[in-house]
Amino acid sequence: MYDKLNGEKRGIVGVGSALMDLLVFEDDAFLKGISEIKGGMTLVDGAFADGVLEKVTSEVTVVPGGAACNTIIGVGRLSGTATFVGKRGRDSYGDIFEKDLKQNGVTPNLVTSDTPTGRVLSIITPDAQRSMFTYLGAASELAPAEISPEKFKDAAIVLIEGYLVFNQDLMTRTLEAAKETGALVAMDLASFTVVEEALTFIKETVIPSVDILIANEDEARAFTGLSDEAEALAEMSRCADVAVLKLGARGSRIAVGGTVTEVAPVAGGDIVDTTGAGDLWAAGFLYGMVMGYPAETCGDIASACGYEVCRVTGADIPAAGWDRIKNTLPAS
C-alpha cells in the first residue's frame, strides 16, 4: 500500500502509557455527578480515581490498557511482530500488565519505577460511550533519556500514543529516535480533549515527523477546525502521507497520495462497549500496512478488529473474536 515502508522490516513498536483499565457501567446521572465532560479523556490524580471507585455501584472489570498498548496487543494477536515501550510500577498491577503483554504475543520493553502503575477509570454509560479518567502514575515518569534508537531498530512503524503530547520532551525524543532508525511514525490523535489542549505543539512539533495520521471525527474536527469530514480528511492528508478518518458505525476513509478509499463498517447490533474500538482499529490497519496489503484490505481488517472489540467489555477481544478476524485476512 505504501512505498516508503521497508519491506525487510515488519515490526510495529508502540510507545505509550502502561496503564490498567478499570471498567465500570454507570448511568449518565452518575457520570454527571463527577464530571461535566462526557467522552474523551481527563487527567486526574490517584486520589480522584480512588474516590470515584468508592462510589461505583457496578462490578469493576480490570484489564491492561492504554491506547498504544491496546493497539500493539492487537498486532500481536494478529501474529504481527509487536513490541511495547513504556514504564510500569513495581507492583501487582505492573506484574499483570507485563504478563498480559507476553501472553498476547507482545515483547515488553518496560522501565520500572517505585511509583504505582497508572490506571484508567472508564465509565461506560448505557449508550456504550466511555468517559475516561486517567491517573498516569509510573507511566508519566518515562524519560527522554530512556528512549534510544535501539528500541526501534527492527521497526517498520513506530506508533506513538497521542497522549504523549503532555510530555513534550519525551514526545520530541521519541520522534527523533524513531526517525534515526528509518521507521515510519504513526500517530493516533487519541482524544479530542488532547488535541484541543496541545494543538499548537502537535501542529508545530509533532506533525512534521508523522507519516501516518489517524483520527476519529471529533479528533479530526479539533485538529483541523473543519466540520465537513471530506475537508477535514483533505487537510489531514496535507499533513501526513497516510491519513485516516475513523467514522465509527459509518466505516472509515483512508487517504494515500491524494486517493481516498472508503471502507465499509462491519455491522452488527450487539455493541456492548466502545472501549478500545479506535485502538484495535489501528491495530488492524497498521498490521495490514506492514504486510503490504492494499488500503481497502487494511481498512477491512481494521473494521473487523474495531467491531469485535465493541462486542465485549474492555479492549480484550476473546479468542473466538480473533478467529473471526483472522478469517478475513488474505490467504498467505
Short mmCIF file of C-alpha atoms in Angstrom, two decimals, residues 41-238:
data_model
loop_
_atom_site.label_atom_id
_atom_site.label_comp_id
_atom_site.label_asym_id
_atom_site.label_seq_id
_atom_site.Cartn_x
_atom_site.Cartn_y
_atom_site.Cartn_z
CA MET A 41 -10.10 11.57 28.44
CA THR A 42 -9.49 13.65 31.56
CA LEU A 43 -6.24 13.50 33.55
CA VAL A 44 -6.79 13.06 37.29
CA ASP A 45 -4.73 12.29 40.37
CA GLY A 46 -4.76 8.99 42.22
CA ALA A 47 -6.99 10.33 44.99
CA PHE A 48 -9.71 11.32 42.50
CA ALA A 49 -9.66 7.90 40.85
CA ASP A 50 -9.80 6.12 44.20
CA GLY A 51 -12.64 8.38 45.38
CA VAL A 52 -14.75 7.62 42.33
CA LEU A 53 -14.10 3.89 42.70
CA GLU A 54 -15.53 4.05 46.21
CA LYS A 55 -18.81 5.38 44.76
CA VAL A 56 -19.35 2.96 41.88
CA THR A 57 -22.38 0.69 42.07
CA SER A 58 -21.35 -1.91 39.48
CA GLU A 59 -18.65 -4.57 39.38
CA VAL A 60 -15.21 -3.33 38.32
CA THR A 61 -13.51 -5.14 35.43
CA VAL A 62 -9.70 -4.86 35.47
CA VAL A 63 -7.74 -5.33 32.23
CA PRO A 64 -4.44 -3.97 30.87
CA GLY A 65 -4.93 -0.85 28.78
CA GLY A 66 -3.50 2.35 27.41
CA ALA A 67 -4.12 3.40 23.80
CA ALA A 68 -0.82 2.31 22.23
CA CYS A 69 -0.76 -0.84 24.34
CA ASN A 70 -4.23 -1.86 23.12
CA THR A 71 -3.10 -1.37 19.54
CA ILE A 72 0.14 -3.31 19.98
CA ILE A 73 -1.66 -6.20 21.69
CA GLY A 74 -3.94 -6.29 18.67
CA VAL A 75 -0.92 -6.52 16.36
CA GLY A 76 0.43 -9.36 18.48
CA ARG A 77 -2.88 -11.24 18.34
CA LEU A 78 -2.84 -10.88 14.55
CA SER A 79 0.54 -12.68 14.67
CA GLY A 80 2.44 -9.50 13.83
CA THR A 81 5.85 -8.61 15.27
CA ALA A 82 4.87 -6.39 18.19
CA THR A 83 6.80 -4.55 20.92
CA PHE A 84 5.57 -2.15 23.59
CA VAL A 85 7.75 0.55 25.19
CA GLY A 86 6.59 2.15 28.43
CA LYS A 87 7.05 2.45 32.20
CA ARG A 88 5.30 0.40 34.89
CA GLY A 89 5.30 0.32 38.65
CA ARG A 90 6.90 -2.40 40.73
CA ASP A 91 3.51 -3.60 41.93
CA SER A 92 0.86 -6.22 41.24
CA TYR A 93 -0.78 -4.11 38.53
CA GLY A 94 2.59 -3.82 36.80
CA ASP A 95 3.15 -7.56 37.03
CA ILE A 96 -0.26 -8.22 35.49
CA PHE A 97 0.42 -5.70 32.75
CA GLU A 98 3.74 -7.26 31.70
CA LYS A 99 2.43 -10.82 31.90
CA ASP A 100 -0.53 -9.90 29.70
CA LEU A 101 1.75 -8.42 27.02
CA LYS A 102 3.70 -11.67 26.79
CA GLN A 103 0.56 -13.80 26.68
CA ASN A 104 -0.68 -11.73 23.74
CA GLY A 105 2.44 -12.13 21.63
CA VAL A 106 3.98 -8.75 22.51
CA THR A 107 7.60 -8.22 23.54
CA PRO A 108 7.68 -5.94 26.63
CA ASN A 109 10.36 -3.24 26.66
CA LEU A 110 9.48 -1.70 30.00
CA VAL A 111 11.24 0.52 32.50
CA THR A 112 10.18 0.11 36.15
CA SER A 113 9.50 2.62 38.93
CA ASP A 114 8.58 2.71 42.61
CA THR A 115 5.59 4.87 41.64
CA PRO A 116 2.35 2.84 41.25
CA THR A 117 1.36 1.59 37.82
CA GLY A 118 -1.00 4.02 36.11
CA ARG A 119 -4.70 3.29 35.71
CA VAL A 120 -7.70 4.49 33.74
CA LEU A 121 -11.17 4.59 35.21
CA SER A 122 -13.52 4.11 32.25
CA ILE A 123 -17.15 4.87 32.99
CA ILE A 124 -19.39 3.24 30.40
CA THR A 125 -22.88 4.69 30.06
CA PRO A 126 -25.95 2.89 28.61
CA ASP A 127 -25.28 4.35 25.13
CA ALA A 128 -21.95 2.38 25.11
CA GLN A 129 -19.99 5.66 25.29
CA ARG A 130 -17.00 5.65 27.62
CA SER A 131 -15.57 8.55 29.59
CA MET A 132 -12.01 8.03 30.75
CA PHE A 133 -10.37 9.44 33.87
CA THR A 134 -6.65 8.73 33.78
CA TYR A 135 -4.08 8.59 36.59
CA LEU A 136 -0.78 8.18 34.77
CA GLY A 137 1.31 7.06 37.75
CA ALA A 138 4.61 5.46 36.70
CA ALA A 139 3.73 5.95 33.03
CA SER A 140 4.24 9.70 33.42
CA GLU A 141 7.85 9.14 34.51
CA LEU A 142 9.10 7.66 31.24
CA ALA A 143 12.01 9.98 30.48
CA PRO A 144 13.61 11.12 27.21
CA ALA A 145 16.92 9.57 28.32
CA GLU A 146 15.19 6.18 28.47
CA ILE A 147 14.29 6.32 24.76
CA SER A 148 17.02 5.28 22.33
CA PRO A 149 17.06 4.31 18.63
CA GLU A 150 17.97 0.79 19.78
CA LYS A 151 14.36 0.32 20.91
CA PHE A 152 13.19 0.80 17.30
CA LYS A 153 15.92 -0.99 15.35
CA ASP A 154 13.57 -3.66 13.95
CA ALA A 155 10.54 -1.41 13.48
CA ALA A 156 8.86 -0.70 10.19
CA ILE A 157 6.38 1.51 12.04
CA VAL A 158 6.63 3.24 15.41
CA LEU A 159 3.22 4.05 16.84
CA ILE A 160 3.31 6.99 19.23
CA GLU A 161 0.39 7.44 21.55
CA GLY A 162 -1.29 10.84 21.24
CA TYR A 163 -1.33 11.24 25.00
CA LEU A 164 2.46 11.64 24.96
CA VAL A 165 1.98 15.25 23.85
CA PHE A 166 1.55 16.08 27.53
CA ASN A 167 5.27 15.30 27.94
CA GLN A 168 6.77 17.39 25.17
CA ASP A 169 10.41 16.46 25.77
CA LEU A 170 9.54 12.75 25.71
CA MET A 171 7.47 13.13 22.56
CA THR A 172 10.25 15.05 20.81
CA ARG A 173 12.91 12.49 21.77
CA THR A 174 10.72 9.57 20.67
CA LEU A 175 10.17 11.15 17.27
CA GLU A 176 13.91 11.74 16.87
CA ALA A 177 14.83 8.18 17.88
CA ALA A 178 12.25 6.63 15.57
CA LYS A 179 13.37 8.71 12.62
CA GLU A 180 17.02 7.82 13.25
CA THR A 181 16.19 4.17 12.51
CA GLY A 182 14.28 4.95 9.32
CA ALA A 183 10.97 3.77 10.75
CA LEU A 184 7.72 5.41 9.72
CA VAL A 185 5.92 7.25 12.52
CA ALA A 186 2.22 6.65 13.10
CA MET A 187 0.19 8.78 15.48
CA ASP A 188 -3.37 8.26 16.64
CA LEU A 189 -4.68 11.58 17.94
CA ALA A 190 -6.17 9.69 20.90
CA SER A 191 -8.85 12.12 22.14
CA PHE A 192 -10.39 15.41 21.06
CA THR A 193 -9.60 16.82 24.51
CA VAL A 194 -5.92 16.00 24.00
CA VAL A 195 -5.92 17.73 20.61
CA GLU A 196 -7.64 20.82 21.98
CA GLU A 197 -5.18 21.18 24.86
CA ALA A 198 -1.99 20.60 22.84
CA LEU A 199 -2.92 21.77 19.34
CA THR A 200 -0.03 24.18 18.81
CA PHE A 201 2.61 21.65 19.91
CA ILE A 202 1.02 18.91 17.80
CA LYS A 203 0.96 21.02 14.65
CA GLU A 204 4.32 22.73 15.01
CA THR A 205 6.49 19.97 16.52
CA VAL A 206 4.85 16.57 16.12
CA ILE A 207 3.14 16.56 12.73
CA PRO A 208 6.27 17.31 10.65
CA SER A 209 7.62 13.90 11.71
CA VAL A 210 4.36 11.94 11.31
CA ASP A 211 3.88 9.68 8.27
CA ILE A 212 0.57 8.06 9.27
CA LEU A 213 -2.08 10.21 10.98
CA ILE A 214 -5.17 8.55 12.46
CA ALA A 215 -8.20 10.33 13.94
CA ASN A 216 -11.91 9.90 14.55
CA GLU A 217 -14.37 12.58 13.51
CA ASP A 218 -14.18 14.52 16.81
CA GLU A 219 -10.38 14.49 16.83
CA ALA A 220 -10.23 15.47 13.16
CA ARG A 221 -12.53 18.41 13.82
CA ALA A 222 -10.41 19.54 16.75
CA PHE A 223 -7.20 19.16 14.73
CA THR A 224 -8.33 20.84 11.51
CA GLY A 225 -11.06 23.17 12.74
CA LEU A 226 -13.26 21.79 9.93
CA SER A 227 -16.68 20.21 10.47
CA ASP A 228 -17.00 18.85 6.94
CA GLU A 229 -15.47 15.37 7.07
CA ALA A 230 -14.18 15.36 3.49
CA GLU A 231 -12.48 18.71 4.03
CA ALA A 232 -11.05 17.55 7.35
CA LEU A 233 -9.55 14.43 5.76
CA ALA A 234 -8.11 16.51 2.93
CA GLU A 235 -6.43 18.78 5.46
CA MET A 236 -5.07 15.78 7.37
CA SER A 237 -3.69 14.33 4.15
CA ARG A 238 -1.73 17.53 3.61
#
